[in-house]
Amino acid sequence: MTWRNPEFELGGVNHLALVSSDMRRTVDFYTQVLGMRLTKTIDFPGGSGQHFFFDMGGGNSLAFFWFRDAPDAVPGVSQPVTVPGIGEWTSAVGSMNHVAINVPEERFLEYRAKLKAKGVRVSPIIDHDDSPEGYATELHDGVFIRSFYFQDPDGILLEFACWRREMGTEGDVSHAPKTAADRIRVS
């Protein structure tokens, strides 16, 4: 039985909108490397910007803005510096840390190899489990999601992930949420 939201009939992500420094390069990466279909393009008046949409599958879209006057990204602030398993991946409050794209588990390793063959630098595979470290050194039945990370040409952190079981079962929600008072302020 699927859980039903009693407040709103939500149907997943309509689209996630990110900012590109070079829309042509973004289109090339998402269509040629990841195989997404470009579904809608918009030019803003006066050449001030563009808004392009890509089909991610499952009724979900990934969108990009290109703004003529957009400030440059600040790795380590507006986005992670690199990918988990390779280096620093923290980003600032209010930033978009990464986009996780669902892939079938039976094709997970194939897709990782395919990206590597296309020249994309990918992270080690991370098998997320409930151990104190949060990941396993070997695949086992307690691994609830497998993933690896990579970056697009603008450094946007992407993840291919596959669920290994249904979430929301007993023990899946067992941690008290941290508050702003728990943060270490970095200046």
Short mmCIF file of C-alpha atoms in Angstrom, two decimals:
data_model
loop_
_atom_site.label_atom_id
_atom_site.label_comp_id
_atom_site.label_asym_id
_atom_site.label_seq_id
_atom_site.Cartn_x
_atom_site.Cartn_y
_atom_site.Cartn_z
CA MET A 1 0.00 0.00 0.00
CA THR A 2 1.31 3.43 -0.91
CA TRP A 3 1.28 6.25 1.61
CA ARG A 4 -1.11 9.09 0.73
CA ASN A 5 -0.56 12.72 1.72
CA PRO A 6 -3.72 13.90 3.53
CA GLU A 7 -2.94 17.61 2.96
CA PHE A 8 -1.96 17.89 -0.72
CA GLU A 9 -2.08 15.54 -3.70
CA LEU A 10 1.57 15.89 -4.66
CA GLY A 11 2.86 14.08 -7.73
CA GLY A 12 6.62 14.33 -7.30
CA VAL A 13 8.97 16.91 -8.74
CA ASN A 14 7.56 18.90 -11.65
CA HIS A 15 10.94 20.45 -12.31
CA LEU A 16 14.06 21.51 -10.50
CA ALA A 17 15.52 24.74 -11.91
CA LEU A 18 19.29 25.33 -11.78
CA VAL A 19 21.53 28.01 -13.31
CA SER A 20 23.92 27.38 -16.20
CA SER A 21 26.90 29.51 -17.26
CA ASP A 22 26.78 28.21 -20.85
CA MET A 23 23.43 26.90 -22.10
CA ARG A 24 24.90 25.30 -25.22
CA ARG A 25 27.37 23.31 -23.09
CA THR A 26 24.55 22.38 -20.70
CA VAL A 27 22.35 21.18 -23.57
CA ASP A 28 25.24 19.12 -24.96
CA PHE A 29 25.95 17.47 -21.58
CA TYR A 30 22.36 16.65 -20.64
CA THR A 31 21.34 15.46 -24.14
CA GLN A 32 24.56 13.87 -25.43
CA VAL A 33 26.12 12.52 -22.21
CA LEU A 34 23.02 11.76 -20.12
CA GLY A 35 20.61 11.20 -23.03
CA MET A 36 17.85 13.48 -21.72
CA ARG A 37 15.41 14.98 -24.21
CA LEU A 38 15.21 18.77 -24.47
CA THR A 39 11.46 19.47 -24.19
CA LYS A 40 11.02 23.26 -23.97
CA THR A 41 13.13 26.35 -24.59
CA ILE A 42 12.30 29.93 -23.63
CA ASP A 43 14.16 33.16 -24.49
CA PHE A 44 13.58 36.08 -22.12
CA PRO A 45 12.93 39.56 -23.52
CA GLY A 46 15.92 41.71 -24.46
CA GLY A 47 18.36 38.77 -24.40
CA SER A 48 18.38 38.81 -20.59
CA GLY A 49 18.14 35.06 -20.23
CA GLN A 50 16.85 31.66 -21.21
CA HIS A 51 14.98 28.81 -19.52
CA PHE A 52 15.36 25.27 -20.95
CA PHE A 53 13.65 22.06 -19.77
CA PHE A 54 14.90 18.46 -20.03
CA ASP A 55 12.85 15.27 -19.57
CA MET A 56 14.32 13.22 -16.69
CA GLY A 57 11.77 10.42 -17.05
CA GLY A 58 8.90 9.52 -14.75
CA GLY A 59 7.13 12.81 -15.46
CA ASN A 60 9.98 14.81 -13.90
CA SER A 61 11.91 17.62 -15.55
CA LEU A 62 15.25 19.26 -14.93
CA ALA A 63 15.37 22.90 -15.97
CA PHE A 64 18.15 25.43 -16.39
CA PHE A 65 18.21 29.18 -16.41
CA TRP A 66 20.90 31.11 -18.22
CA PHE A 67 21.08 34.74 -17.07
CA ARG A 68 23.23 37.23 -18.96
CA ASP A 69 24.24 38.87 -15.66
CA ALA A 70 24.43 35.83 -13.34
CA PRO A 71 27.25 35.88 -10.79
CA ASP A 72 29.82 33.07 -11.01
CA ALA A 73 29.42 29.98 -8.83
CA VAL A 74 31.37 29.83 -5.60
CA PRO A 75 32.42 26.20 -5.04
CA GLY A 76 32.14 25.33 -1.36
CA VAL A 77 29.37 27.92 -0.95
CA SER A 78 26.79 27.87 -3.74
CA GLN A 79 27.68 24.29 -4.69
CA PRO A 80 29.98 21.48 -3.54
CA VAL A 81 33.64 21.68 -4.56
CA THR A 82 33.71 18.09 -5.78
CA VAL A 83 31.94 14.77 -5.17
CA PRO A 84 31.56 12.52 -2.11
CA GLY A 85 34.33 9.97 -1.99
CA ILE A 86 36.73 12.29 -3.83
CA GLY A 87 36.70 15.52 -1.84
CA GLU A 88 34.73 18.29 -0.15
CA TRP A 89 30.99 18.23 -0.90
CA THR A 90 29.49 20.60 1.69
CA SER A 91 27.51 23.60 0.44
CA ALA A 92 25.84 26.61 2.07
CA VAL A 93 22.41 26.80 3.66
CA GLY A 94 19.85 27.51 0.95
CA SER A 95 22.08 26.14 -1.81
CA MET A 96 21.22 23.14 -3.96
CA ASN A 97 23.71 20.44 -2.94
CA HIS A 98 22.99 17.80 -5.58
CA VAL A 99 20.40 16.23 -7.86
CA ALA A 100 19.86 12.50 -7.35
CA ILE A 101 18.50 10.74 -10.41
CA ASN A 102 16.80 7.39 -9.91
CA VAL A 103 18.21 4.56 -12.04
CA PRO A 104 17.33 0.85 -12.10
CA GLU A 105 19.54 -1.23 -9.79
CA GLU A 106 20.11 -3.86 -12.48
CA ARG A 107 21.72 -1.21 -14.73
CA PHE A 108 23.55 0.76 -12.01
CA LEU A 109 27.06 -0.61 -12.71
CA GLU A 110 26.51 -0.43 -16.47
CA TYR A 111 25.56 3.26 -16.23
CA ARG A 112 28.62 4.06 -14.12
CA ALA A 113 30.89 2.36 -16.70
CA LYS A 114 29.09 4.16 -19.53
CA LEU A 115 29.68 7.59 -17.93
CA LYS A 116 33.34 6.76 -17.33
CA ALA A 117 33.68 5.72 -21.00
CA LYS A 118 32.26 9.14 -21.97
CA GLY A 119 35.04 10.81 -19.97
CA VAL A 120 32.94 11.77 -16.94
CA ARG A 121 34.79 11.59 -13.61
CA VAL A 122 32.65 9.52 -11.23
CA SER A 123 32.98 8.94 -7.51
CA PRO A 124 33.49 5.56 -5.93
CA ILE A 125 30.24 3.64 -5.41
CA ILE A 126 28.69 4.46 -2.05
CA ASP A 127 26.49 1.77 -0.53
CA HIS A 128 24.45 3.67 2.06
CA ASP A 129 23.45 1.70 5.14
CA ASP A 130 22.52 2.34 8.77
CA SER A 131 25.99 1.70 10.19
CA PRO A 132 27.64 4.46 12.27
CA GLU A 133 29.70 5.43 9.20
CA GLY A 134 26.57 5.60 7.02
CA TYR A 135 28.01 3.42 4.30
CA ALA A 136 29.17 -0.15 3.81
CA THR A 137 32.51 -1.37 2.50
CA GLU A 138 30.72 -4.35 0.90
CA LEU A 139 27.22 -4.68 -0.52
CA HIS A 140 24.86 -6.41 1.96
CA ASP A 141 21.12 -6.70 2.62
CA GLY A 142 21.17 -3.64 4.92
CA VAL A 143 22.25 -1.32 2.09
CA PHE A 144 19.12 0.71 1.34
CA ILE A 145 20.47 2.80 -1.54
CA ARG A 146 23.47 2.55 -3.89
CA SER A 147 24.85 5.67 -5.50
CA PHE A 148 27.72 7.35 -7.24
CA TYR A 149 28.28 11.02 -7.95
CA PHE A 150 29.59 13.13 -10.82
CA GLN A 151 29.47 16.76 -11.92
CA ASP A 152 28.09 18.54 -14.95
CA PRO A 153 30.22 21.13 -16.83
CA ASP A 154 29.22 23.87 -14.34
CA GLY A 155 30.20 21.72 -11.35
CA ILE A 156 26.59 20.88 -10.45
CA LEU A 157 26.73 17.73 -8.35
CA LEU A 158 24.67 14.87 -9.81
CA GLU A 159 24.02 11.42 -8.39
CA PHE A 160 22.80 8.21 -9.97
CA ALA A 161 21.00 6.33 -7.21
CA CYS A 162 18.95 3.16 -6.90
CA TRP A 163 16.72 2.25 -3.98
CA ARG A 164 17.18 -1.34 -2.82
CA ARG A 165 14.01 -1.50 -0.72
CA GLU A 166 10.93 0.51 0.18
CA MET A 167 11.63 3.33 2.62
CA GLY A 168 9.51 4.44 5.58
CA THR A 169 9.54 1.11 7.36
CA GLU A 170 10.26 0.65 11.06
CA GLY A 171 13.64 2.14 11.99
CA ASP A 172 13.96 4.32 8.88
CA VAL A 173 12.85 7.47 10.72
CA SER A 174 14.74 7.37 14.01
CA HIS A 175 16.87 10.52 14.31
CA ALA A 176 15.96 13.79 16.05
CA PRO A 177 16.24 16.75 13.65
CA LYS A 178 19.12 19.16 14.33
CA THR A 179 18.42 22.89 14.73
CA ALA A 180 20.19 26.11 13.72
CA ALA A 181 21.69 26.14 17.24
CA ASP A 182 23.50 22.86 16.46
CA ARG A 183 25.43 24.38 13.52
CA ILE A 184 29.04 25.48 13.70
CA ARG A 185 29.22 28.94 12.17
CA VAL A 186 31.92 29.33 9.52
CA SER A 187 32.87 32.83 8.48
#
